[in-house]
Coordinates of C-alpha atoms in Angstrom, one line a residue:
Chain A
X1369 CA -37.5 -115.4 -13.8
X1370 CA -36.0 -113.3 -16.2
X1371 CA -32.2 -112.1 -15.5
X1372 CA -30.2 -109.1 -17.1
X1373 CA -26.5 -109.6 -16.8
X1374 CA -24.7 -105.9 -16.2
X1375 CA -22.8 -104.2 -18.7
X1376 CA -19.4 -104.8 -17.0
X1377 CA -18.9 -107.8 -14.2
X1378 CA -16.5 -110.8 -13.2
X1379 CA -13.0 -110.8 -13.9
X1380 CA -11.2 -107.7 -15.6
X1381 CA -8.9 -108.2 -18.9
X1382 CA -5.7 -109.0 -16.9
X1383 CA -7.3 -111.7 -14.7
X1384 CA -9.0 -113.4 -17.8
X1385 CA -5.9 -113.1 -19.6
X1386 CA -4.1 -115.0 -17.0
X1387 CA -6.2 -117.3 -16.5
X1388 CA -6.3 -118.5 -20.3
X1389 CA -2.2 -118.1 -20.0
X1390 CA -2.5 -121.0 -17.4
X1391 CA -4.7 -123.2 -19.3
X1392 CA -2.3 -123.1 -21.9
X1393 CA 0.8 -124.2 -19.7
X1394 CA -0.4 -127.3 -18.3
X1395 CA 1.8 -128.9 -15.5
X1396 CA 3.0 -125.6 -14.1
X1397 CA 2.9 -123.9 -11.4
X1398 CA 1.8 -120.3 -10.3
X1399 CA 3.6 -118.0 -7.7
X1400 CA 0.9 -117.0 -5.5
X1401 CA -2.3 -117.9 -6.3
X1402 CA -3.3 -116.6 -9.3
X1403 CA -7.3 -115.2 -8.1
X1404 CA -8.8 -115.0 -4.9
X1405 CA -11.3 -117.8 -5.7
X1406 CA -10.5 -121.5 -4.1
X1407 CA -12.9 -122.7 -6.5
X1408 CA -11.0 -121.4 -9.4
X1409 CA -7.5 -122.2 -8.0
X1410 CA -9.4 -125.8 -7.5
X1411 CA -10.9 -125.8 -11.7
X1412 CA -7.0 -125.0 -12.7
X1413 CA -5.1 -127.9 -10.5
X1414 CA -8.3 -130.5 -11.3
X1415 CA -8.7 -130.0 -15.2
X1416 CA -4.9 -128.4 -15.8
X1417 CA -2.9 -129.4 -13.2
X1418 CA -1.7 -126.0 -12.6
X1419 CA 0.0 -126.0 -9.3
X1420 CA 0.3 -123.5 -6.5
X1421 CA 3.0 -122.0 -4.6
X1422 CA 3.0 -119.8 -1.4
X1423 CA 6.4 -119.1 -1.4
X1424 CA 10.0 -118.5 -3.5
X1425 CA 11.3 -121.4 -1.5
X1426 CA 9.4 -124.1 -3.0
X1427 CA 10.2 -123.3 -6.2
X1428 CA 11.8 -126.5 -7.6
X1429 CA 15.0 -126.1 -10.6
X1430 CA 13.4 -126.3 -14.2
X1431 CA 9.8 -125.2 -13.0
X1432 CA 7.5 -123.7 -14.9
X1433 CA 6.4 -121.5 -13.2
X1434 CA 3.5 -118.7 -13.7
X1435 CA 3.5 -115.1 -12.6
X1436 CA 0.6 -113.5 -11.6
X1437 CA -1.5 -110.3 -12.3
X1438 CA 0.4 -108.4 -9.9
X1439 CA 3.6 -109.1 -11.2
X1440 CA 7.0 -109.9 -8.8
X1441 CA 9.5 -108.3 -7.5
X1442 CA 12.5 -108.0 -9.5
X1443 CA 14.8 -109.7 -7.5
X1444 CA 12.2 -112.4 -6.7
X1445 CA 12.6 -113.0 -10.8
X1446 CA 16.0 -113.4 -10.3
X1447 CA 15.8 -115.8 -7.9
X1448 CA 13.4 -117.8 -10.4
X1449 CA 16.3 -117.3 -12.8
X1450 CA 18.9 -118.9 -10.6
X1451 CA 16.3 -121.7 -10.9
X1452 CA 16.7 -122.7 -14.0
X1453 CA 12.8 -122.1 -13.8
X1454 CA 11.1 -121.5 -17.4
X1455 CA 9.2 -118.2 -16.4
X1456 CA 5.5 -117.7 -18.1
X1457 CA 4.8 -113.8 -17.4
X1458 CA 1.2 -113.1 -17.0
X1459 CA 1.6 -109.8 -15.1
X1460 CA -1.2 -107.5 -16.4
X1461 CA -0.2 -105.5 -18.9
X1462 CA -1.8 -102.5 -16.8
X1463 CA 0.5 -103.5 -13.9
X1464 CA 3.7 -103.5 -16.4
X1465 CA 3.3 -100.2 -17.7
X1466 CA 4.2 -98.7 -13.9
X1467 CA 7.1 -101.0 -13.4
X1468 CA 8.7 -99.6 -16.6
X1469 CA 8.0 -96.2 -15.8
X1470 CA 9.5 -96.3 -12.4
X1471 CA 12.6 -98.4 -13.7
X1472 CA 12.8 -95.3 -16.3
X1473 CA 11.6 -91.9 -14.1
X1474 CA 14.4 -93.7 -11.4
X1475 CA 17.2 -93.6 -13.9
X1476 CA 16.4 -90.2 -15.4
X1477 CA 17.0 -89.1 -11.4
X1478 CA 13.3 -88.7 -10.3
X1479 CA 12.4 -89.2 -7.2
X1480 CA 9.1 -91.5 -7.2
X1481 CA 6.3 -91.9 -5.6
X1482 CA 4.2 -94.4 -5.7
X1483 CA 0.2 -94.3 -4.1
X1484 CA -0.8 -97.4 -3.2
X1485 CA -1.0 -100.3 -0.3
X1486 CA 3.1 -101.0 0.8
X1487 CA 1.7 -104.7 1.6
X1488 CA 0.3 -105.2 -1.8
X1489 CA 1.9 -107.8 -4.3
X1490 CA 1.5 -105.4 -7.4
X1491 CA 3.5 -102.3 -5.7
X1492 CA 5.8 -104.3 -4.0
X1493 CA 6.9 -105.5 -7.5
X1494 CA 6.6 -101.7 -8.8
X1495 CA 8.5 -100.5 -6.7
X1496 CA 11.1 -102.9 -6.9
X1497 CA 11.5 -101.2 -9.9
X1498 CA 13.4 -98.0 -8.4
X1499 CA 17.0 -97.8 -9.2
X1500 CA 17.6 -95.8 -5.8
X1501 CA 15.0 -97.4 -3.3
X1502 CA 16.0 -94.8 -1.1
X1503 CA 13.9 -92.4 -3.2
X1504 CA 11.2 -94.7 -4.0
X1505 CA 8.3 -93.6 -1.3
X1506 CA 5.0 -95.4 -1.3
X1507 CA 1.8 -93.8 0.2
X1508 CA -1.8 -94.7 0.9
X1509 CA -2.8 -91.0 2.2
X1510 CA -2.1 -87.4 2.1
X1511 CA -1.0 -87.0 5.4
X1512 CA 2.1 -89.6 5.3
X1513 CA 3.0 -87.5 2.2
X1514 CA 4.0 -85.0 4.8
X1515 CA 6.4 -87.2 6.6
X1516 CA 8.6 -87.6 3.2
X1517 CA 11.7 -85.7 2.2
X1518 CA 12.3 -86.4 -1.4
X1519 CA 15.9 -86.1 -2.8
X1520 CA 15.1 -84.6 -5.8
X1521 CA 12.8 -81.9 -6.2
X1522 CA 11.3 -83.3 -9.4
X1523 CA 8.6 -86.1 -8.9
X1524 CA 7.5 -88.7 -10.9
X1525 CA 4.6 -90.9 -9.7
X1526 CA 2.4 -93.8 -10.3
X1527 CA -0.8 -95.4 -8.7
X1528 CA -1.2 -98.8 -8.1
X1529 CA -4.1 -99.9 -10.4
X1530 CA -7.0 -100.6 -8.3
X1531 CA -6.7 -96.9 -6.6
X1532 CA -9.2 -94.2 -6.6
X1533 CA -8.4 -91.7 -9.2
X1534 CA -10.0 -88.8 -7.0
X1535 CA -7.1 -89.4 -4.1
X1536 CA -4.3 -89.7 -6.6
X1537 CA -5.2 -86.1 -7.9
X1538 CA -5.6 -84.9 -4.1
X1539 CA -2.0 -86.4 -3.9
X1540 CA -0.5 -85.0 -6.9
X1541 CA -2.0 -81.6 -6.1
X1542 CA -0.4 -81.8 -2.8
X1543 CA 2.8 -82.2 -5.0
X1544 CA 2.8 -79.6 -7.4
X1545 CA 2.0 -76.8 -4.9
X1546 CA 5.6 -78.0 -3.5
X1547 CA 7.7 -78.6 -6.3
X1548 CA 9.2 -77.4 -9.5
X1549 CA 8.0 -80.7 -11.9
X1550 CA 5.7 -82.9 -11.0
X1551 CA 5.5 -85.9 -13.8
X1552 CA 2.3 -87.9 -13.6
X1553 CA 1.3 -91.1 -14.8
X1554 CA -2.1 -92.0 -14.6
X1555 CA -1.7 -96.3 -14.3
X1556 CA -5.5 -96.5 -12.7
X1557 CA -7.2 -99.7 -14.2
X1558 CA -10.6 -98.8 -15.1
X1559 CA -12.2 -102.1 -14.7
X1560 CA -13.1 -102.1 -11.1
X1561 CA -14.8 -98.9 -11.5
X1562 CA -16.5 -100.2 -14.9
X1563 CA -18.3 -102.9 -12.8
X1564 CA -19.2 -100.5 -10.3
X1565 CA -20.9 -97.9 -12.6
X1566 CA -22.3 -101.3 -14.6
X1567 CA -24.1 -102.4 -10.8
X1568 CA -25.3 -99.1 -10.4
X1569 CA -27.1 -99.0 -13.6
X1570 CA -28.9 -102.2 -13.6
X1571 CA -29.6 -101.9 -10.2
X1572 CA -31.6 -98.8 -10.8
X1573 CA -33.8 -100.9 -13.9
X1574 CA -33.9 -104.3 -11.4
X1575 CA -36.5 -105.1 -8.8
X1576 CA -34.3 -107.8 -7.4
X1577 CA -30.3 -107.9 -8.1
X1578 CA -28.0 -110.5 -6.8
X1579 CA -24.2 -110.0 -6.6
X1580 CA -21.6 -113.3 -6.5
X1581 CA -18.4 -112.8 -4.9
X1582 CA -16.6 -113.7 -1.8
X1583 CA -18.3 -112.3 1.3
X1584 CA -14.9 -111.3 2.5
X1585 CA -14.0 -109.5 -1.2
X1586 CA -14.1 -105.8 -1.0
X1587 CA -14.9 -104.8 -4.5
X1588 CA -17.8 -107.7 -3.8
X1589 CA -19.4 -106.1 -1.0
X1590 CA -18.9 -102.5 -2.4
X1591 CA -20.6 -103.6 -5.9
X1592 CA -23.8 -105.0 -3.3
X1593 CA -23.7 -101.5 -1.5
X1594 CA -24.2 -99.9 -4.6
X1595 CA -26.6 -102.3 -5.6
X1596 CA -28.9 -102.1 -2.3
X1597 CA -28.8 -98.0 -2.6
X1598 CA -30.9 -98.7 -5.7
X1599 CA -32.6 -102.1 -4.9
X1600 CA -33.7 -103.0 -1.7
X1601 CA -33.7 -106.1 -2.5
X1602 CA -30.1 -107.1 -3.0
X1603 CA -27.9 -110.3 -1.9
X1604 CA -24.8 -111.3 -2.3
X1605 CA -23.8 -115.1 -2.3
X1606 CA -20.8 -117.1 -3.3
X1607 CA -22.7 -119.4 -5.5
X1608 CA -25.8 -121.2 -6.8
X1609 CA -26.2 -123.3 -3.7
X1610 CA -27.5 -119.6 -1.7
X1611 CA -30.1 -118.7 -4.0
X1612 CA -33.7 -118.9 -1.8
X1613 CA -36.5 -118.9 -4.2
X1614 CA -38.8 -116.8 -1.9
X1615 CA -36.2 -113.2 -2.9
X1616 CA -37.8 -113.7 -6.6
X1617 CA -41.7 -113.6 -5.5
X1618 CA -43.6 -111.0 -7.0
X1619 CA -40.4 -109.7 -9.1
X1620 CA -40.0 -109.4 -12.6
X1621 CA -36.5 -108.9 -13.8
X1622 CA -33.3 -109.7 -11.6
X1623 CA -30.0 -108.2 -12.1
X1624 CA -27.0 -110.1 -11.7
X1625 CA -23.5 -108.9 -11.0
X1626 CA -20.2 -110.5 -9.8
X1627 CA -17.0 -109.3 -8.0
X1628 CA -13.8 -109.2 -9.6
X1629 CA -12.7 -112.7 -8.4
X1630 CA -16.0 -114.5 -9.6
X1631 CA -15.4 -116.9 -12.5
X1632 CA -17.6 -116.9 -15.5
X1633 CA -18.6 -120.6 -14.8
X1634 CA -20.3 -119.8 -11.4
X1635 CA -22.0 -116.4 -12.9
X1636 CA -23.4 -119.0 -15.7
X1637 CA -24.4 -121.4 -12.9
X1638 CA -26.2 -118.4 -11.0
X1639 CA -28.0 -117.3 -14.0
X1640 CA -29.4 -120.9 -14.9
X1641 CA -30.8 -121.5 -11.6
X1642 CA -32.5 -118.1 -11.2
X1643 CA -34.0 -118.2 -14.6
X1644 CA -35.7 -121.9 -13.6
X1645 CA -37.4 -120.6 -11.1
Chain B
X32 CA -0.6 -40.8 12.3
X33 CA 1.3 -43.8 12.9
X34 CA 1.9 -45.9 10.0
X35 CA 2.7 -49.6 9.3
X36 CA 3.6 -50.9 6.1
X37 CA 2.4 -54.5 4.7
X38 CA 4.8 -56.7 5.0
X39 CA 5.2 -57.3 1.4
X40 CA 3.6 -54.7 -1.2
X41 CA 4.7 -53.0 -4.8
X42 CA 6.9 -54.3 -7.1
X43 CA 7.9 -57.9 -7.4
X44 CA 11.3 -59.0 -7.7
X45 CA 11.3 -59.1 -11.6
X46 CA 10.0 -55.7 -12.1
X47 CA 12.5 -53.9 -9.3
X48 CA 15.5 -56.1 -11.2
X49 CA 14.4 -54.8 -14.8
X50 CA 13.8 -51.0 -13.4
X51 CA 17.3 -51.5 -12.1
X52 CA 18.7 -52.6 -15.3
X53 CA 17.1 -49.9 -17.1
X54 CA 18.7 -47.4 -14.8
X55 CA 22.1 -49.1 -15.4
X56 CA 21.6 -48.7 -19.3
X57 CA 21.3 -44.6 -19.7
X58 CA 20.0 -43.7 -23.5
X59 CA 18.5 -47.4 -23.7
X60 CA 14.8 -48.1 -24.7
X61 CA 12.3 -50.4 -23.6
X62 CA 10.3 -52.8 -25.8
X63 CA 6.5 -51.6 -24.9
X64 CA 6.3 -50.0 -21.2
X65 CA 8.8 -51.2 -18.4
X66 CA 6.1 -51.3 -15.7
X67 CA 2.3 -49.8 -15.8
X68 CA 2.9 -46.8 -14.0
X69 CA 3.5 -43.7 -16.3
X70 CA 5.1 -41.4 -13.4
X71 CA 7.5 -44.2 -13.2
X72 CA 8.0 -44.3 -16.3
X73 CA 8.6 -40.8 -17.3
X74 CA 11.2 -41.0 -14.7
X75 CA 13.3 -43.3 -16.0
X76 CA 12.7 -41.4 -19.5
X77 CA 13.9 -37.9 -17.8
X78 CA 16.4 -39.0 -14.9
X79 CA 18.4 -42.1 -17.3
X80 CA 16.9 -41.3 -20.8
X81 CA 15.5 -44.6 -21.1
X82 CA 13.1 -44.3 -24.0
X83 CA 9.9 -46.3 -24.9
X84 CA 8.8 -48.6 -28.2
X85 CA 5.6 -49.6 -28.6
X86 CA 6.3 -51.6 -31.7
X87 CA 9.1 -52.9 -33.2
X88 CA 8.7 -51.3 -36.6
X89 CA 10.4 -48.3 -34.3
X90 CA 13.9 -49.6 -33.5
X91 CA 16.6 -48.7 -35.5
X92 CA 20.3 -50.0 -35.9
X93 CA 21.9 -50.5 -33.0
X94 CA 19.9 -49.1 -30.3
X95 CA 20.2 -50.4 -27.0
X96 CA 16.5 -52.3 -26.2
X97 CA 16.2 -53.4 -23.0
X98 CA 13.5 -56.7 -23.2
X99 CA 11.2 -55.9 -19.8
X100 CA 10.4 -58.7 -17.7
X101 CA 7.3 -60.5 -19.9
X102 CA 10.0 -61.8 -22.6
X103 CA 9.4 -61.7 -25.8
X104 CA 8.8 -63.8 -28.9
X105 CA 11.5 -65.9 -29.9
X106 CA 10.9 -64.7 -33.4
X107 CA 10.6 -60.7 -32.1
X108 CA 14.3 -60.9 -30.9
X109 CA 15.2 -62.3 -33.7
X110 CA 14.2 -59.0 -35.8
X111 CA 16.2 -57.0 -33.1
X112 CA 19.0 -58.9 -33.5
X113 CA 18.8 -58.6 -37.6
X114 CA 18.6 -54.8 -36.4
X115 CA 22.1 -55.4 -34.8
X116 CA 20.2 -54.1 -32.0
X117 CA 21.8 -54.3 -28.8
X118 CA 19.8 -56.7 -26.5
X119 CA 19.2 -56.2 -22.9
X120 CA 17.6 -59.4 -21.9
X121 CA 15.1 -58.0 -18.2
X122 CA 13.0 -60.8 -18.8
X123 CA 11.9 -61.5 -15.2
X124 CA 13.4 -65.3 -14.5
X125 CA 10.5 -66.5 -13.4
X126 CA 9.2 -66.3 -17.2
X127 CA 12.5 -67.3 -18.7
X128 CA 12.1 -70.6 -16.7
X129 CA 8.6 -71.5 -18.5
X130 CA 10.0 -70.2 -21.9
X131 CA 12.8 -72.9 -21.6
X132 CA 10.3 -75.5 -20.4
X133 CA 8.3 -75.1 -23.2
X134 CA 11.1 -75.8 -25.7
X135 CA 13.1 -78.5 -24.3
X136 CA 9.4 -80.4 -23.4
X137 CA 8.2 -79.4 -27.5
X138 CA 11.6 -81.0 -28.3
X139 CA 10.9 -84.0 -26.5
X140 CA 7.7 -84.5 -28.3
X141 CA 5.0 -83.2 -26.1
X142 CA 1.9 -81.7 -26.6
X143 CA 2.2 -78.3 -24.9
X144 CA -0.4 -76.5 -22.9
X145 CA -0.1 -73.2 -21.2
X146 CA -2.4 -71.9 -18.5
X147 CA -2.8 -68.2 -19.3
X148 CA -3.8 -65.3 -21.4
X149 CA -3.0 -65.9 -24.9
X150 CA -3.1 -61.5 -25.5
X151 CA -0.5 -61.6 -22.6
X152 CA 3.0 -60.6 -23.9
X153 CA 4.4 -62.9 -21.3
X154 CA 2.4 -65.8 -23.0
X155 CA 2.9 -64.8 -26.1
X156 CA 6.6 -65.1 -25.9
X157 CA 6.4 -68.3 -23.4
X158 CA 4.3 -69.5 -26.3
X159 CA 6.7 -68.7 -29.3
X160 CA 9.3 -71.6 -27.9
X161 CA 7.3 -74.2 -28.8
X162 CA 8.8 -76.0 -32.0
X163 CA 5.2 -77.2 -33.4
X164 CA 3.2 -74.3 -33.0
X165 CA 0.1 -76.1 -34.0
X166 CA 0.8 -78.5 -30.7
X167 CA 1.0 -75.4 -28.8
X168 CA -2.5 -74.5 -27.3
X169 CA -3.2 -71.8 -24.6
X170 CA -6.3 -71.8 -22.4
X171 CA -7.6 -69.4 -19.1
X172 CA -10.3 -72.5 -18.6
X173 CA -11.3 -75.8 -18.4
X174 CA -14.1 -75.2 -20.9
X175 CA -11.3 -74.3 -23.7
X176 CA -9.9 -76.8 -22.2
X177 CA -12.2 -79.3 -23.6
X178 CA -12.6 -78.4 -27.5
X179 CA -8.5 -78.8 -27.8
X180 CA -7.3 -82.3 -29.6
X181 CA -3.8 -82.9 -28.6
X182 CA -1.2 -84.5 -30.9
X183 CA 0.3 -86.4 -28.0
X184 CA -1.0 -88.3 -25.3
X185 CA 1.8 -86.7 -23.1
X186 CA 1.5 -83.6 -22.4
X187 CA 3.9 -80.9 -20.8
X188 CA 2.1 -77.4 -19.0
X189 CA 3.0 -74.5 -17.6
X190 CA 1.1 -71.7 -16.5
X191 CA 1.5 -67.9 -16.4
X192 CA 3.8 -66.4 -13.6
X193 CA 0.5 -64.5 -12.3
X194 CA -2.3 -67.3 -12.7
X195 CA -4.5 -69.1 -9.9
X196 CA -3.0 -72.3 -8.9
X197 CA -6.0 -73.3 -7.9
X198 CA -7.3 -73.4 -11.0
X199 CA -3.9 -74.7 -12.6
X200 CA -4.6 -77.6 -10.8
X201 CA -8.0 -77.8 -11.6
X202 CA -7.1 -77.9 -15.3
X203 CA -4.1 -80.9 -14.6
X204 CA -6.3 -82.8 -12.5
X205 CA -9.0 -82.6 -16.2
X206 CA -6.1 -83.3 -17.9
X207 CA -4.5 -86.4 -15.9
X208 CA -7.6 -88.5 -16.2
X209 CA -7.7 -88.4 -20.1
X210 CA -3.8 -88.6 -21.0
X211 CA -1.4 -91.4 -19.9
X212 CA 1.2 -89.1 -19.2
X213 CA 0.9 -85.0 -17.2
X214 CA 4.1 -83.5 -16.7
X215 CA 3.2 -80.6 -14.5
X216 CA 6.0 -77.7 -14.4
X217 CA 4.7 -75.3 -11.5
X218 CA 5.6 -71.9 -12.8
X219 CA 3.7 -69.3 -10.3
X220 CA 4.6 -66.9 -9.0
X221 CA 4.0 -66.7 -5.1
X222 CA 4.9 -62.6 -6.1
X223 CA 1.1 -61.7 -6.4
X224 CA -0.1 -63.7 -3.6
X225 CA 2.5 -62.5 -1.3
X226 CA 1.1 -59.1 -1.5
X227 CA -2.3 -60.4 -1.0
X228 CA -1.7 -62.2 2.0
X229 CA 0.6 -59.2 3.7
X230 CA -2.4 -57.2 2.9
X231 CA -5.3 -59.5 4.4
X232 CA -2.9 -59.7 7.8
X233 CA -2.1 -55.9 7.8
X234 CA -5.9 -54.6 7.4
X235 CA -6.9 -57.1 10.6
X236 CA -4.8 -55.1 12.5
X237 CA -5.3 -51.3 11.2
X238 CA -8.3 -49.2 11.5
X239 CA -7.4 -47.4 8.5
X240 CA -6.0 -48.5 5.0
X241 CA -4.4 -47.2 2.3
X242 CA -3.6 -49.2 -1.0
X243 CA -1.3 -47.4 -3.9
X244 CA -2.2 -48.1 -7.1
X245 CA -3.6 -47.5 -10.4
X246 CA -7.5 -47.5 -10.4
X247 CA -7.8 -49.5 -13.4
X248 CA -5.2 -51.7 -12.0
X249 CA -6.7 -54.9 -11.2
X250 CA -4.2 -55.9 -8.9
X251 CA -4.4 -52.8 -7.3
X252 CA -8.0 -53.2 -7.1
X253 CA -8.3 -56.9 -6.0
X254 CA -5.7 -55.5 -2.6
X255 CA -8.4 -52.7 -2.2
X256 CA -11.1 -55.6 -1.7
X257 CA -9.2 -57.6 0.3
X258 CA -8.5 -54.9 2.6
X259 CA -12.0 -53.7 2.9
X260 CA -12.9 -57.1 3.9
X261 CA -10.9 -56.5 7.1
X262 CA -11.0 -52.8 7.5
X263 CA -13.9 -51.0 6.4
X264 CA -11.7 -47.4 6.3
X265 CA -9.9 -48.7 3.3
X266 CA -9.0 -46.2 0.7
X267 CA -7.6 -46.4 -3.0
X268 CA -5.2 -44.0 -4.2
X269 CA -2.9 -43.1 -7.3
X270 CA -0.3 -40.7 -4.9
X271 CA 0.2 -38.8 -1.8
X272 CA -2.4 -35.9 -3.6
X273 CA -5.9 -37.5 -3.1
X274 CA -5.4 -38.1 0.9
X275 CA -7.8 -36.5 2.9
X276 CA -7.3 -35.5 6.7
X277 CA -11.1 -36.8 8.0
X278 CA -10.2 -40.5 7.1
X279 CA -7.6 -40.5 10.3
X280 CA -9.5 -38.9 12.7
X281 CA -10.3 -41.0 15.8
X282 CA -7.8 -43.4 14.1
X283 CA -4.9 -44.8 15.9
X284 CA -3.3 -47.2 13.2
X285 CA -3.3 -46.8 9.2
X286 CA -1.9 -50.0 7.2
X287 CA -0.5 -49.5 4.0
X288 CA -0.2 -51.4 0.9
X289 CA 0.4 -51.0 -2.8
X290 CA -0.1 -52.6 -6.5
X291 CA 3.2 -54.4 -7.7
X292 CA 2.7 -51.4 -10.8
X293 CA 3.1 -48.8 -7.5
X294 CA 6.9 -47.5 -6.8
X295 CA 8.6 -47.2 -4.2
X296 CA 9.3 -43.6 -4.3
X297 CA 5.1 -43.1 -4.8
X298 CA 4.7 -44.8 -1.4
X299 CA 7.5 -43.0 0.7
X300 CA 5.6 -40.1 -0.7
X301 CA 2.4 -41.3 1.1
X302 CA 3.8 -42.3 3.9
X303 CA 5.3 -38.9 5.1
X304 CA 2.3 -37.3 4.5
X305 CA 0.2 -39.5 6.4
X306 CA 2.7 -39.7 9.1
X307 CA 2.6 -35.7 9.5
X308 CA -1.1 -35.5 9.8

C-alpha cells in the first residue's frame, strides 16, 4: 500500500522540544506529565528514567525536576525553589511569551484579560503572572465577558495558545467598542491549526486516510472529522495493533495523520505496517 | 402642526464649543471654514467679525487665528506661531486625543496606522504627530490595508472621529492576525451615530419628516435615507424657505432632524413655521 504522510502532523515544536529537553536530563523528574500519551510517559521512565510527578507535594529537596509545555504557576516555582530542586524549564517558548506580557501589561496598570480555559495548566501559570490578580479575568466566551468590571479602562489581553483565533477577535471587538485602549497580543500557536489544514489537504488527494491519536484526544478526533468530510473512508486508532487489512482493499494511496500527542515512533510503526500490506 | 424634535440632531459637541469660542474672540479668524454652513458662517463674520483663511500664506503678524475643531498640522501651527500669531486652539478634543496618541505611540516605537481619509484636515493633522512619517500610513480600507509594509511588528491605530467602527474593527481584526502586537486606541465619535439613531427612532413615530441640511452634505443626506426608511413623507431642506404646506395635510405628527453642519438658529427657524401651518 502506498502511504503519504501530511504536510504537518504529531507533536508541535514545543512538545518535541520538551521531549528532547528530557532525554537530555536523565534521572529527573517532570511536574505533570509531560504529553498525554502513557506510552510516551512509558518510552521516557524505561529508556531515561524520567520520572513523574502528580503533585508539588512529592517533590523531594535537590530534584531535578522538569517543567512542562504549559509552564507553572509562579508560586508553584517558588515552592520548587524552597526545594532546593534544580529546575529544567521546558515551558514552550509560545506559552512564555504571554506570561511576560501579563507580568509586564500588569505592572504598566492594565487590566488583563486572558481568553482561555480557567482549569488549564498553561493559563493557570499565565495568569499567575498578574501583579494585581484582582484585575486578572479569564474567559472562555463572550457572554461571561459581560459579567466583568475591569478596574482600569485600558485592556491588555492574551489567548491561551491552543484557542481559536476567530473567537479571540469576537472577544477583542467586544472590547474596543467599550473602551478607550485595547492592547492585543495575538499568543495563538499555529501548530494545531497547521495539522488541521495539513488533514484536510491530504484527505482530499487520499482514498483511504488513517488518523493516530487517543480516542479521547480532541485535536485527534477533530483532525478524523476533517478527514471523513473528505474521505469516507477514515479511521482513527491508537496504534499499529488496530490496523484491519480489509480498509486498504481496492485503494491506492492512504493518508496518514496523527494528533498532537502521537509520538513519531508509533506514526513510523503505523506507516510500516500499512505499506506491507 | 405639531412638531417633535429628534432627540439628538445638528451640531456635535466640538463644533457648538469652537462656534462658541469663535463668538468669544470678536475680530479673530478661522483657519479654513469653522463649520460647512455659509449662513453660519457669514454670521459669525457680520455679528463678531470673525474672519475666514483659506490658506495660511494669508495670516499676517499677530492676528488672532482661531484653529477649528479638525486640528491642524503640527508643522502648520508652527508657521502661525513664527507669525507671532495669536493661537486659538478649537480643536474639537475628541481629535486632540488621537493627535496625542499618535505621538506618544510613534515615540514608543510603533508603527502607526490611522483609519481615515488621508485629504481630511482632521487626518492630516492627526497624521503630522507621528515622529517617522514614513511609519505613518493612512488607509479607508482593508485592501490599502494590504500593500502597506510596516516597520514594526507592533502597531498603534487610531481612527477618524467620524469613521465606521465596524469597519475599524474590521481592519484590527486583519491586522491582529499578522502582528504580534495591536494596540487599538478607540477614537470615534458616537457624535454622528447619535444623530442617526435619534433619527431612525423619531421617523417610526412621525408621519412626516423634516431633515436640515446642506444637499451635498452627506451627513445630511445619509439622515434623509434613514428617515425615508421609516417615514415615506420625509423631506430635505436647506431653511425654513423651501417648506411647502401640502406635505402636512392629513398629517398629525412631523419629526425633525438636522445635519451636525445645520445651526441651531436654522432649525428654530423651521420649526415655527411648521408649527404655524
Amino acid at each position: 500500500m502506498k502511504v503519504k504522510l501530511a504536510s504537518n502532523y504529531g507533536f508541535c515544536f514545543g512538545v518535541k522540544r520538551a521531549i528532547k529537553i528530557a532525554e537530555e536530563y536523565k534521572n529527573s523528574t517532570t511536574m505533570g506529565p509531560l504529553i498525554h500519551n502513557q506510552d510516551e510517559i512509558n518510552r521516557l521512565k524505561n529508556d531515561y528514567n524520567v520520572g513523574l510527578y502528580q503533585d508539588l507535594k512529592e517533590v523531594k529537596d535537590n530534584d531535578t525536576i522538569i517543567i512542562r509545555t504549559h509552564g507553572i504557576p509562579k508560586n508553584d516555582l517558588k515552592i520548587l525553589k524552597e526545594h532546593n530542586a534544580k529546575v529544567i524549564n521546558a515551558t514552550c517558548p509560545f506559552v512564555t511569551t504571554p506570561q511576560q506580557i501579563v507580568k509586564k501589561m500588569s505592572k504598566e496598570g492594565y487590566s488583563i484579560l486572558i481568553f482561555g480555559d480557567k482549569e488549564h495548566p498553561e493559563v493557570k501559570g499565565v495568569a499567575s503572572y498578574g501583579e494585581k490578580q484582582d484585575d486578572v479575568h479569564i474567559i472562555l466566551d463572550i457572554e461571561e465577558l459581560k459579567n466583568i468590571t475591569f478596574k482600569k479602562n485600558k485592556i491588555a489581553t492574551v489567548a491561551q495558545t491552543t484557542k481559536k483565533k476567530e473567537k479571540y477577535l469576537e472577544i477583542i471587538n467586544y472590547l474596543i467598542l467599550r473602551n478607550k485602549e485595547v492592547r492585543v497580543f495575538n499568543t495563538i500557536c499555529d501548530a494545531t491549526f497547521e495539522n488541521q489544514d495539513a488533514a484536510r489537504e491530504i484527505s482530499k488527494e487520499a482514498d483511504v486516510m488513517i488518523v493516530i491519536g487517543g480516542k479521547h484526544s480532541s485535536n485527534t478526533k477533530q483532525l478524523h472529522a476533517i478527514c471523513e468530510e473528505n474521505c469516507k473512508s477514515s479511521y482513527l486508532i491508537e496504534n499499529e495493533s488496530e490496523i484491519e487489512e480489509k480498509w486498504f482493499e481496492n485503494k491506492s494511496l492512504c493518508g496518514v495523520t496523527a494528533g498532537a500527542s502521537t509520538p513519531d515512533w508509533i506514526i513510523q510503526q503505523v506507516v510500516k505496517k500499512i505499506e506491507s500490506i
